[in-house]
């Protein structure tokens, strides 16, 4: 009898370890104003499931999709500019052992947008949200996300053109990031129709792949280091402050060629404003409500202040690393030396 119980205990332990060893995550659904779509209703096809992307040079980094991102056949989630959308992450449908992701997968949360007509190609992506280590909560964004049952609340900027967009939420897990190529990226893309935008000018864009380097300080990182010094990778946040956005534009010239950027500004942006916006005006009303039944989540799953309290804002915040001076933040993007054998050994444990 003792042997039988001992074996049963071992089996339970192994099952738990296997679950946590593969405790990855993906976006399951999204909603606004308390109304949520069905699973994957607004999502670009995900060819990775809940597995991460580690290659920072692949186009799969855009949406975890192997195909051209067209949005064909995907329902559009309609949201007013300036309103919030709630994005729900899960490890797997009806998962019991790990509801959202493993507690070991600490790291930042980021959200980007790009005009749908661009198919995500070229310097079209702009960041609207980031949250790393929050000094108020003394937690990483991914941990706050787990505490909040997988819900991340993000505000759509007011000063963007109305039209159809890709909204790209992304989590970065740093538990193996002490070695080059160890960081795990979990991006997904939602198709969103924005109404009530207050401008016809697209924000300055960046290319994906192209925004990250394997040796960026926020990507090659030891999670045992002081988290208050962590630098969130990628470009600065596009803010409601146009002067700050212009400052980030000048800093971005170090990362991308001015010719490619000007090509986007003069052609892709105008193409979005003319063709995409006109296409939107003729079809937005048809997409203004979910095409399939949407339900609000249970009361205990609604977004709470645990996430929204420390989310980045246009003004500087203790909970947004890399805010404030764009030049100061960009200066921190120095190449770190290769990890020592001791660091590699710790990462493999």
Tab-separated table of N, CA and C in Angstrom, residues 194-335:
chain	number	residue	atom	x	y	z
A	194	UNK	N	-11.288	50.860	-35.292
A	194	UNK	CA	-11.281	52.031	-34.413
A	194	UNK	C	-12.188	53.102	-35.008
A	195	UNK	N	-13.086	53.622	-34.206
A	195	UNK	CA	-13.975	54.707	-34.623
A	195	UNK	C	-13.653	55.967	-33.822
A	196	UNK	N	-13.974	57.120	-34.380
A	196	UNK	CA	-13.824	58.366	-33.650
A	196	UNK	C	-12.414	58.858	-33.488
A	197	UNK	N	-11.478	58.427	-34.357
A	197	UNK	CA	-10.115	58.940	-34.281
A	197	UNK	C	-10.073	60.434	-34.548
A	198	UNK	N	-9.158	61.134	-33.893
A	198	UNK	CA	-9.140	62.596	-33.966
A	198	UNK	C	-8.123	63.153	-34.948
A	199	UNK	N	-7.449	62.298	-35.720
A	199	UNK	CA	-6.456	62.771	-36.671
A	199	UNK	C	-6.457	61.888	-37.904
A	200	UNK	N	-5.883	62.396	-38.998
A	200	UNK	CA	-5.737	61.603	-40.218
A	200	UNK	C	-4.289	61.176	-40.414
A	201	UNK	N	-3.421	61.513	-39.469
A	201	UNK	CA	-1.993	61.204	-39.570
A	201	UNK	C	-1.655	59.968	-38.761
A	202	UNK	N	-1.009	59.012	-39.409
A	202	UNK	CA	-0.599	57.805	-38.711
A	202	UNK	C	0.596	58.083	-37.812
A	203	UNK	N	0.695	57.424	-36.651
A	203	UNK	CA	1.876	57.551	-35.796
A	203	UNK	C	3.118	57.025	-36.511
A	204	UNK	N	4.264	57.473	-36.061
A	204	UNK	CA	5.531	56.986	-36.615
A	204	UNK	C	5.652	55.490	-36.353
A	205	UNK	N	6.085	54.727	-37.348
A	205	UNK	CA	6.077	53.278	-37.235
A	205	UNK	C	7.451	52.632	-37.196
A	206	UNK	N	7.480	51.401	-36.710
A	206	UNK	CA	8.675	50.577	-36.629
A	206	UNK	C	8.393	49.239	-37.308
A	207	UNK	N	9.454	48.546	-37.700
A	207	UNK	CA	9.302	47.260	-38.374
A	207	UNK	C	9.380	46.109	-37.382
A	208	UNK	N	8.551	45.107	-37.610
A	208	UNK	CA	8.619	43.827	-36.893
A	208	UNK	C	8.700	42.715	-37.936
A	209	UNK	N	9.804	41.960	-37.945
A	209	UNK	CA	10.967	42.023	-37.049
A	209	UNK	C	11.800	43.282	-37.298
A	210	UNK	N	12.620	43.618	-36.310
A	210	UNK	CA	13.476	44.786	-36.416
A	210	UNK	C	13.499	45.626	-35.150
A	211	UNK	N	12.483	45.469	-34.291
A	211	UNK	CA	12.427	46.292	-33.083
A	211	UNK	C	13.265	45.721	-31.945
A	212	UNK	N	13.636	44.446	-32.041
A	212	UNK	CA	14.372	43.794	-30.963
A	212	UNK	C	15.701	43.251	-31.465
A	213	UNK	N	16.687	43.244	-30.562
A	213	UNK	CA	17.971	42.595	-30.803
A	213	UNK	C	18.198	41.570	-29.696
A	214	UNK	N	18.795	40.418	-30.008
A	214	UNK	CA	18.985	39.382	-28.977
A	214	UNK	C	19.785	39.855	-27.773
A	215	UNK	N	20.590	40.917	-27.947
A	215	UNK	CA	21.416	41.389	-26.839
A	215	UNK	C	20.923	42.700	-26.240
A	216	UNK	N	19.688	43.084	-26.545
A	216	UNK	CA	19.109	44.242	-25.878
A	216	UNK	C	19.078	43.990	-24.370
A	217	UNK	N	19.311	45.030	-23.552
A	217	UNK	CA	19.328	44.832	-22.092
A	217	UNK	C	18.052	44.198	-21.537
A	218	UNK	N	16.908	44.475	-22.153
A	218	UNK	CA	15.662	43.909	-21.653
A	218	UNK	C	15.353	42.536	-22.197
A	219	UNK	N	16.246	42.001	-23.066
A	219	UNK	CA	16.036	40.681	-23.663
A	219	UNK	C	17.094	39.693	-23.177
A	220	UNK	N	18.363	40.117	-23.128
A	220	UNK	CA	19.422	39.331	-22.503
A	220	UNK	C	19.509	39.809	-21.055
A	221	UNK	N	18.893	39.049	-20.155
A	221	UNK	CA	18.637	39.577	-18.811
A	221	UNK	C	18.583	38.442	-17.792
A	222	UNK	N	19.097	38.724	-16.608
A	222	UNK	CA	19.030	37.774	-15.499
A	222	UNK	C	17.920	38.220	-14.562
A	223	UNK	N	16.891	37.412	-14.425
A	223	UNK	CA	15.734	37.804	-13.608
A	223	UNK	C	16.071	37.928	-12.131
A	224	UNK	N	17.277	37.489	-11.730
A	224	UNK	CA	17.697	37.636	-10.342
A	224	UNK	C	18.286	39.021	-10.079
A	225	UNK	N	18.499	39.805	-11.141
A	225	UNK	CA	19.008	41.162	-10.974
A	225	UNK	C	17.929	42.065	-10.375
A	226	UNK	N	18.330	43.268	-9.974
A	226	UNK	CA	17.399	44.242	-9.415
A	226	UNK	C	16.360	44.604	-10.473
A	227	UNK	N	15.094	44.241	-10.282
A	227	UNK	CA	14.094	44.482	-11.330
A	227	UNK	C	13.787	45.955	-11.554
A	228	UNK	N	14.123	46.813	-10.582
A	228	UNK	CA	13.815	48.242	-10.748
A	228	UNK	C	14.697	48.889	-11.809
A	229	UNK	N	15.779	48.197	-12.215
A	229	UNK	CA	16.654	48.732	-13.255
A	229	UNK	C	16.318	48.171	-14.633
A	230	UNK	N	15.293	47.346	-14.711
A	230	UNK	CA	14.958	46.687	-15.978
A	230	UNK	C	14.499	47.704	-17.024
A	231	UNK	N	14.995	47.549	-18.255
A	231	UNK	CA	14.622	48.414	-19.380
A	231	UNK	C	13.734	47.614	-20.340
A	232	UNK	N	12.506	48.031	-20.503
A	232	UNK	CA	11.583	47.340	-21.400
A	232	UNK	C	12.088	47.477	-22.834
A	233	UNK	N	12.190	46.375	-23.576
A	233	UNK	CA	12.729	46.456	-24.934
A	233	UNK	C	11.735	47.059	-25.924
A	234	UNK	N	12.261	47.408	-27.098
A	234	UNK	CA	11.420	47.952	-28.148
A	234	UNK	C	11.395	49.466	-28.146
A	235	UNK	N	10.623	50.046	-29.048
A	235	UNK	CA	10.559	51.503	-29.180
A	235	UNK	C	9.792	52.143	-28.032
A	236	UNK	N	9.863	53.476	-27.929
A	236	UNK	CA	9.077	54.177	-26.906
A	236	UNK	C	7.589	54.065	-27.201
A	237	UNK	N	6.793	54.381	-26.194
A	237	UNK	CA	5.343	54.373	-26.360
A	237	UNK	C	4.904	55.577	-27.182
A	238	UNK	N	3.999	55.336	-28.130
A	238	UNK	CA	3.313	56.425	-28.798
A	238	UNK	C	2.332	57.008	-27.792
A	239	UNK	N	2.453	58.308	-27.516
A	239	UNK	CA	1.648	58.898	-26.455
A	239	UNK	C	0.647	59.883	-27.012
A	240	UNK	N	-0.183	60.362	-26.122
A	240	UNK	CA	-1.143	61.393	-26.492
A	240	UNK	C	-0.451	62.742	-26.695
A	241	UNK	N	0.793	62.861	-26.247
A	241	UNK	CA	1.550	64.102	-26.358
A	241	UNK	C	2.274	64.125	-27.694
A	242	UNK	N	1.825	64.946	-28.628
A	242	UNK	CA	2.416	64.977	-29.958
A	242	UNK	C	3.883	65.392	-29.923
A	243	UNK	N	4.259	66.305	-28.998
A	243	UNK	CA	5.648	66.735	-28.934
A	243	UNK	C	6.553	65.591	-28.524
A	244	UNK	N	6.073	64.746	-27.583
A	244	UNK	CA	6.866	63.592	-27.177
A	244	UNK	C	6.946	62.578	-28.304
A	245	UNK	N	5.870	62.448	-29.069
A	245	UNK	CA	5.886	61.523	-30.194
A	245	UNK	C	6.884	61.979	-31.246
A	246	UNK	N	6.987	63.298	-31.464
A	246	UNK	CA	7.971	63.807	-32.418
A	246	UNK	C	9.380	63.529	-31.928
A	247	UNK	N	9.581	63.591	-30.596
A	247	UNK	CA	10.892	63.285	-30.036
A	247	UNK	C	11.259	61.844	-30.260
A	248	UNK	N	10.283	60.940	-30.089
A	248	UNK	CA	10.554	59.527	-30.321
A	248	UNK	C	10.827	59.265	-31.789
A	249	UNK	N	10.229	60.075	-32.670
A	249	UNK	CA	10.469	59.923	-34.088
A	249	UNK	C	11.927	60.177	-34.417
A	250	UNK	N	12.508	61.228	-33.841
A	250	UNK	CA	13.902	61.537	-34.126
A	250	UNK	C	14.829	60.472	-33.571
A	251	UNK	N	14.498	59.927	-32.383
A	251	UNK	CA	15.325	58.878	-31.798
A	251	UNK	C	15.265	57.603	-32.617
A	252	UNK	N	14.139	57.330	-33.236
A	252	UNK	CA	13.971	56.104	-33.994
A	252	UNK	C	14.843	56.053	-35.232
A	253	UNK	N	15.345	57.211	-35.688
A	253	UNK	CA	16.163	57.217	-36.888
A	253	UNK	C	17.429	56.413	-36.700
A	254	UNK	N	17.827	56.189	-35.423
A	254	UNK	CA	18.993	55.361	-35.159
A	254	UNK	C	18.699	53.894	-35.423
A	255	UNK	N	17.426	53.503	-35.403
A	255	UNK	CA	17.061	52.102	-35.523
A	255	UNK	C	16.626	51.736	-36.932
A	256	UNK	N	16.110	52.686	-37.701
A	256	UNK	CA	15.612	52.387	-39.025
A	256	UNK	C	16.009	53.494	-39.993
A	257	UNK	N	16.135	53.198	-41.264
A	257	UNK	CA	16.551	54.179	-42.253
A	257	UNK	C	15.467	55.213	-42.464
A	258	UNK	N	15.899	56.443	-42.717
A	258	UNK	CA	14.937	57.516	-42.915
A	258	UNK	C	14.165	57.338	-44.212
A	259	UNK	N	14.782	56.690	-45.206
A	259	UNK	CA	14.091	56.511	-46.481
A	259	UNK	C	12.895	55.588	-46.342
A	260	UNK	N	13.075	54.490	-45.586
A	260	UNK	CA	11.956	53.563	-45.398
A	260	UNK	C	10.850	54.228	-44.604
A	261	UNK	N	11.257	55.014	-43.587
A	261	UNK	CA	10.258	55.671	-42.769
A	261	UNK	C	9.489	56.717	-43.556
A	262	UNK	N	10.216	57.504	-44.374
A	262	UNK	CA	9.529	58.526	-45.155
A	262	UNK	C	8.635	57.895	-46.197
A	263	UNK	N	9.055	56.723	-46.708
A	263	UNK	CA	8.215	56.029	-47.680
A	263	UNK	C	6.890	55.633	-47.045
A	264	UNK	N	6.978	55.173	-45.776
A	264	UNK	CA	5.729	54.835	-45.080
A	264	UNK	C	4.883	56.076	-44.846
A	265	UNK	N	5.545	57.170	-44.401
A	265	UNK	CA	4.794	58.369	-44.080
A	265	UNK	C	4.067	58.924	-45.288
A	266	UNK	N	4.722	58.860	-46.471
A	266	UNK	CA	4.142	59.496	-47.643
A	266	UNK	C	3.212	58.599	-48.433
A	267	UNK	N	3.448	57.266	-48.362
A	267	UNK	CA	2.638	56.381	-49.193
A	267	UNK	C	1.719	55.482	-48.385
A	268	UNK	N	2.302	54.726	-47.424
A	268	UNK	CA	1.470	53.789	-46.663
A	268	UNK	C	0.445	54.522	-45.821
A	269	UNK	N	0.891	55.628	-45.188
A	269	UNK	CA	-0.049	56.359	-44.352
A	269	UNK	C	-1.173	56.969	-45.166
A	270	UNK	N	-0.802	57.568	-46.318
A	270	UNK	CA	-1.838	58.162	-47.149
A	270	UNK	C	-2.745	57.104	-47.739
A	271	UNK	N	-2.150	55.938	-48.047
A	271	UNK	CA	-2.974	54.847	-48.576
A	271	UNK	C	-3.982	54.395	-47.540
A	272	UNK	N	-3.530	54.351	-46.266
A	272	UNK	CA	-4.463	53.973	-45.199
A	272	UNK	C	-5.561	55.012	-45.063
A	273	UNK	N	-5.160	56.293	-45.098
A	273	UNK	CA	-6.136	57.352	-44.902
A	273	UNK	C	-7.173	57.389	-46.014
A	274	UNK	N	-6.732	57.086	-47.253
A	274	UNK	CA	-7.659	57.189	-48.373
A	274	UNK	C	-8.415	55.899	-48.636
A	275	UNK	N	-7.654	54.830	-48.950
A	275	UNK	CA	-8.337	53.593	-49.338
A	275	UNK	C	-8.909	52.841	-48.151
A	276	UNK	N	-8.082	52.695	-47.085
A	276	UNK	CA	-8.573	51.934	-45.935
A	276	UNK	C	-9.698	52.673	-45.236
A	277	UNK	N	-9.540	53.989	-45.103
A	277	UNK	CA	-10.576	54.741	-44.411
A	277	UNK	C	-11.873	54.747	-45.198
A	278	UNK	N	-11.749	54.836	-46.537
A	278	UNK	CA	-12.967	54.814	-47.337
A	278	UNK	C	-13.615	53.442	-47.288
A	279	UNK	N	-12.759	52.399	-47.286
A	279	UNK	CA	-13.305	51.048	-47.152
A	279	UNK	C	-13.970	50.882	-45.807
A	280	UNK	N	-13.334	51.520	-44.791
A	280	UNK	CA	-13.921	51.430	-43.450
A	280	UNK	C	-15.279	52.124	-43.394
A	281	UNK	N	-15.351	53.317	-44.021
A	281	UNK	CA	-16.599	54.070	-43.915
A	281	UNK	C	-17.778	53.333	-44.518
A	282	UNK	N	-17.482	52.460	-45.492
A	282	UNK	CA	-18.574	51.734	-46.134
A	282	UNK	C	-18.915	50.433	-45.429
A	283	UNK	N	-17.997	49.998	-44.530
A	283	UNK	CA	-18.235	48.702	-43.898
A	283	UNK	C	-18.226	48.745	-42.381
A	284	UNK	N	-17.823	49.878	-41.801
A	284	UNK	CA	-17.688	49.922	-40.336
A	284	UNK	C	-19.018	49.682	-39.650
A	285	UNK	N	-20.083	50.195	-40.224
A	285	UNK	CA	-21.372	50.019	-39.577
A	285	UNK	C	-21.756	48.560	-39.507
A	286	UNK	N	-21.342	47.786	-40.525
A	286	UNK	CA	-21.661	46.364	-40.528
A	286	UNK	C	-20.837	45.620	-39.492
A	287	UNK	N	-19.665	46.203	-39.139
A	287	UNK	CA	-18.787	45.526	-38.188
A	287	UNK	C	-18.909	46.094	-36.791
A	288	UNK	N	-19.865	46.964	-36.573
A	288	UNK	CA	-19.932	47.670	-35.301
A	288	UNK	C	-20.381	46.785	-34.159
A	289	UNK	N	-20.953	45.633	-34.461
A	289	UNK	CA	-21.344	44.712	-33.405
A	289	UNK	C	-20.738	43.358	-33.691
A	290	UNK	N	-20.424	42.561	-32.640
A	290	UNK	CA	-19.847	41.244	-32.864
A	290	UNK	C	-20.737	40.396	-33.754
A	291	UNK	N	-20.099	39.618	-34.645
A	291	UNK	CA	-20.873	38.809	-35.572
A	291	UNK	C	-21.331	37.504	-34.946
A	292	UNK	N	-20.793	37.163	-33.791
A	292	UNK	CA	-21.271	35.973	-33.098
A	292	UNK	C	-21.563	36.356	-31.660
A	293	UNK	N	-22.268	35.495	-30.973
A	293	UNK	CA	-22.708	35.816	-29.619
A	293	UNK	C	-21.531	36.102	-28.710
A	294	UNK	N	-21.580	37.247	-28.027
A	294	UNK	CA	-20.538	37.621	-27.083
A	294	UNK	C	-21.125	37.626	-25.685
A	295	UNK	N	-20.324	37.200	-24.739
A	295	UNK	CA	-20.801	37.140	-23.370
A	295	UNK	C	-19.795	37.818	-22.459
A	296	UNK	N	-20.291	38.392	-21.397
A	296	UNK	CA	-19.405	38.973	-20.390
A	296	UNK	C	-18.816	37.846	-19.543
A	297	UNK	N	-17.559	38.018	-19.060
A	297	UNK	CA	-16.941	36.965	-18.243
A	297	UNK	C	-17.582	36.914	-16.872
A	298	UNK	N	-17.363	35.816	-16.137
A	298	UNK	CA	-17.859	35.749	-14.767
A	298	UNK	C	-17.342	36.928	-13.957
A	299	UNK	N	-18.042	37.243	-12.882
A	299	UNK	CA	-17.690	38.415	-12.088
A	299	UNK	C	-16.251	38.362	-11.617
A	300	UNK	N	-15.778	37.175	-11.215
A	300	UNK	CA	-14.429	37.077	-10.668
A	300	UNK	C	-13.356	37.147	-11.741
A	301	UNK	N	-13.731	37.262	-13.019
A	301	UNK	CA	-12.754	37.354	-14.082
A	301	UNK	C	-12.689	38.735	-14.700
A	302	UNK	N	-13.510	39.669	-14.246
A	302	UNK	CA	-13.469	40.997	-14.832
A	302	UNK	C	-12.170	41.682	-14.460
A	303	UNK	N	-11.645	42.538	-15.348
A	303	UNK	CA	-10.370	43.215	-15.059
A	303	UNK	C	-10.455	44.012	-13.767
A	304	UNK	N	-9.395	43.942	-12.983
A	304	UNK	CA	-9.351	44.653	-11.713
A	304	UNK	C	-8.242	45.682	-11.733
A	305	UNK	N	-8.172	46.461	-10.669
A	305	UNK	CA	-7.163	47.508	-10.588
A	305	UNK	C	-5.759	46.962	-10.451
A	306	UNK	N	-5.600	45.654	-10.212
A	306	UNK	CA	-4.260	45.104	-10.049
A	306	UNK	C	-3.429	45.288	-11.300
A	307	UNK	N	-4.071	45.338	-12.454
A	307	UNK	CA	-3.338	45.583	-13.687
A	307	UNK	C	-3.385	47.052	-14.051
A	308	UNK	N	-4.574	47.648	-14.003
A	308	UNK	CA	-4.714	49.016	-14.485
A	308	UNK	C	-3.963	50.010	-13.610
A	309	UNK	N	-3.770	49.716	-12.330
A	309	UNK	CA	-3.103	50.652	-11.438
A	309	UNK	C	-1.697	50.956	-11.906
A	310	UNK	N	-1.006	49.974	-12.431
A	310	UNK	CA	0.394	50.156	-12.791
A	310	UNK	C	0.622	50.163	-14.292
A	311	UNK	N	-0.439	50.313	-15.063
A	311	UNK	CA	-0.216	50.354	-16.493
A	311	UNK	C	0.390	51.707	-16.868
A	312	UNK	N	1.178	51.769	-17.944
A	312	UNK	CA	1.815	53.022	-18.331
A	312	UNK	C	0.801	54.080	-18.731
A	313	UNK	N	1.151	55.307	-18.491
A	313	UNK	CA	0.337	56.445	-18.877
A	313	UNK	C	1.197	57.396	-19.687
A	314	UNK	N	0.578	58.341	-20.416
A	314	UNK	CA	1.376	59.282	-21.197
A	314	UNK	C	2.378	60.059	-20.360
A	315	UNK	N	2.044	60.358	-19.104
A	315	UNK	CA	3.002	61.025	-18.235
A	315	UNK	C	3.862	59.987	-17.548
A	316	UNK	N	4.988	60.430	-16.972
A	316	UNK	CA	5.913	59.485	-16.349
A	316	UNK	C	5.253	58.810	-15.159
A	317	UNK	N	5.667	57.566	-14.879
A	317	UNK	CA	5.057	56.779	-13.812
A	317	UNK	C	6.085	55.861	-13.204
A	318	UNK	N	5.979	55.615	-11.902
A	318	UNK	CA	6.901	54.694	-11.247
A	318	UNK	C	6.772	53.293	-11.814
A	319	UNK	N	5.643	52.995	-12.418
A	319	UNK	CA	5.382	51.646	-12.883
A	319	UNK	C	5.638	51.485	-14.374
A	320	UNK	N	6.282	52.442	-14.991
A	320	UNK	CA	6.588	52.321	-16.411
A	320	UNK	C	8.061	52.581	-16.609
A	321	UNK	N	8.858	51.533	-16.692
A	321	UNK	CA	10.273	51.690	-16.914
A	321	UNK	C	10.505	52.146	-18.352
A	322	UNK	N	11.411	53.109	-18.503
A	322	UNK	CA	11.712	53.610	-19.829
A	322	UNK	C	10.888	54.815	-20.202
A	323	UNK	N	10.052	55.333	-19.270
A	323	UNK	CA	9.271	56.516	-19.565
A	323	UNK	C	10.146	57.746	-19.410
A	324	UNK	N	9.567	58.916	-19.716
A	324	UNK	CA	10.317	60.151	-19.584
A	324	UNK	C	11.137	60.428	-20.815
A	325	UNK	N	12.406	60.774	-20.644
A	325	UNK	CA	13.249	61.172	-21.760
A	325	UNK	C	13.491	60.013	-22.703
A	326	UNK	N	13.114	60.190	-23.946
A	326	UNK	CA	13.355	59.152	-24.950
A	326	UNK	C	14.839	58.961	-25.180
A	327	UNK	N	15.584	60.090	-25.213
A	327	UNK	CA	17.022	59.997	-25.449
A	327	UNK	C	17.704	59.201	-24.355
A	328	UNK	N	17.278	59.407	-23.071
A	328	UNK	CA	17.878	58.666	-21.976
A	328	UNK	C	17.590	57.193	-22.091
A	329	UNK	N	16.372	56.855	-22.512
A	329	UNK	CA	16.014	55.453	-22.650
A	329	UNK	C	16.787	54.790	-23.774
A	330	UNK	N	16.899	55.495	-24.919
A	330	UNK	CA	17.602	54.917	-26.056
A	330	UNK	C	19.078	54.722	-25.736
A	331	UNK	N	19.624	55.591	-24.866
A	331	UNK	CA	21.033	55.475	-24.506
A	331	UNK	C	21.319	54.208	-23.730
A	332	UNK	N	20.282	53.662	-23.079
A	332	UNK	CA	20.455	52.431	-22.303
A	332	UNK	C	20.544	51.191	-23.178
A	333	UNK	N	20.300	51.336	-24.469
A	333	UNK	CA	20.280	50.178	-25.360
A	333	UNK	C	21.693	49.781	-25.764
A	334	UNK	N	22.531	49.536	-24.817
A	334	UNK	CA	23.895	49.130	-25.122
A	334	UNK	C	23.960	47.612	-25.177
A	335	UNK	N	24.933	47.110	-25.922
A	335	UNK	CA	25.096	45.664	-26.063
A	335	UNK	C	25.738	45.114	-24.809
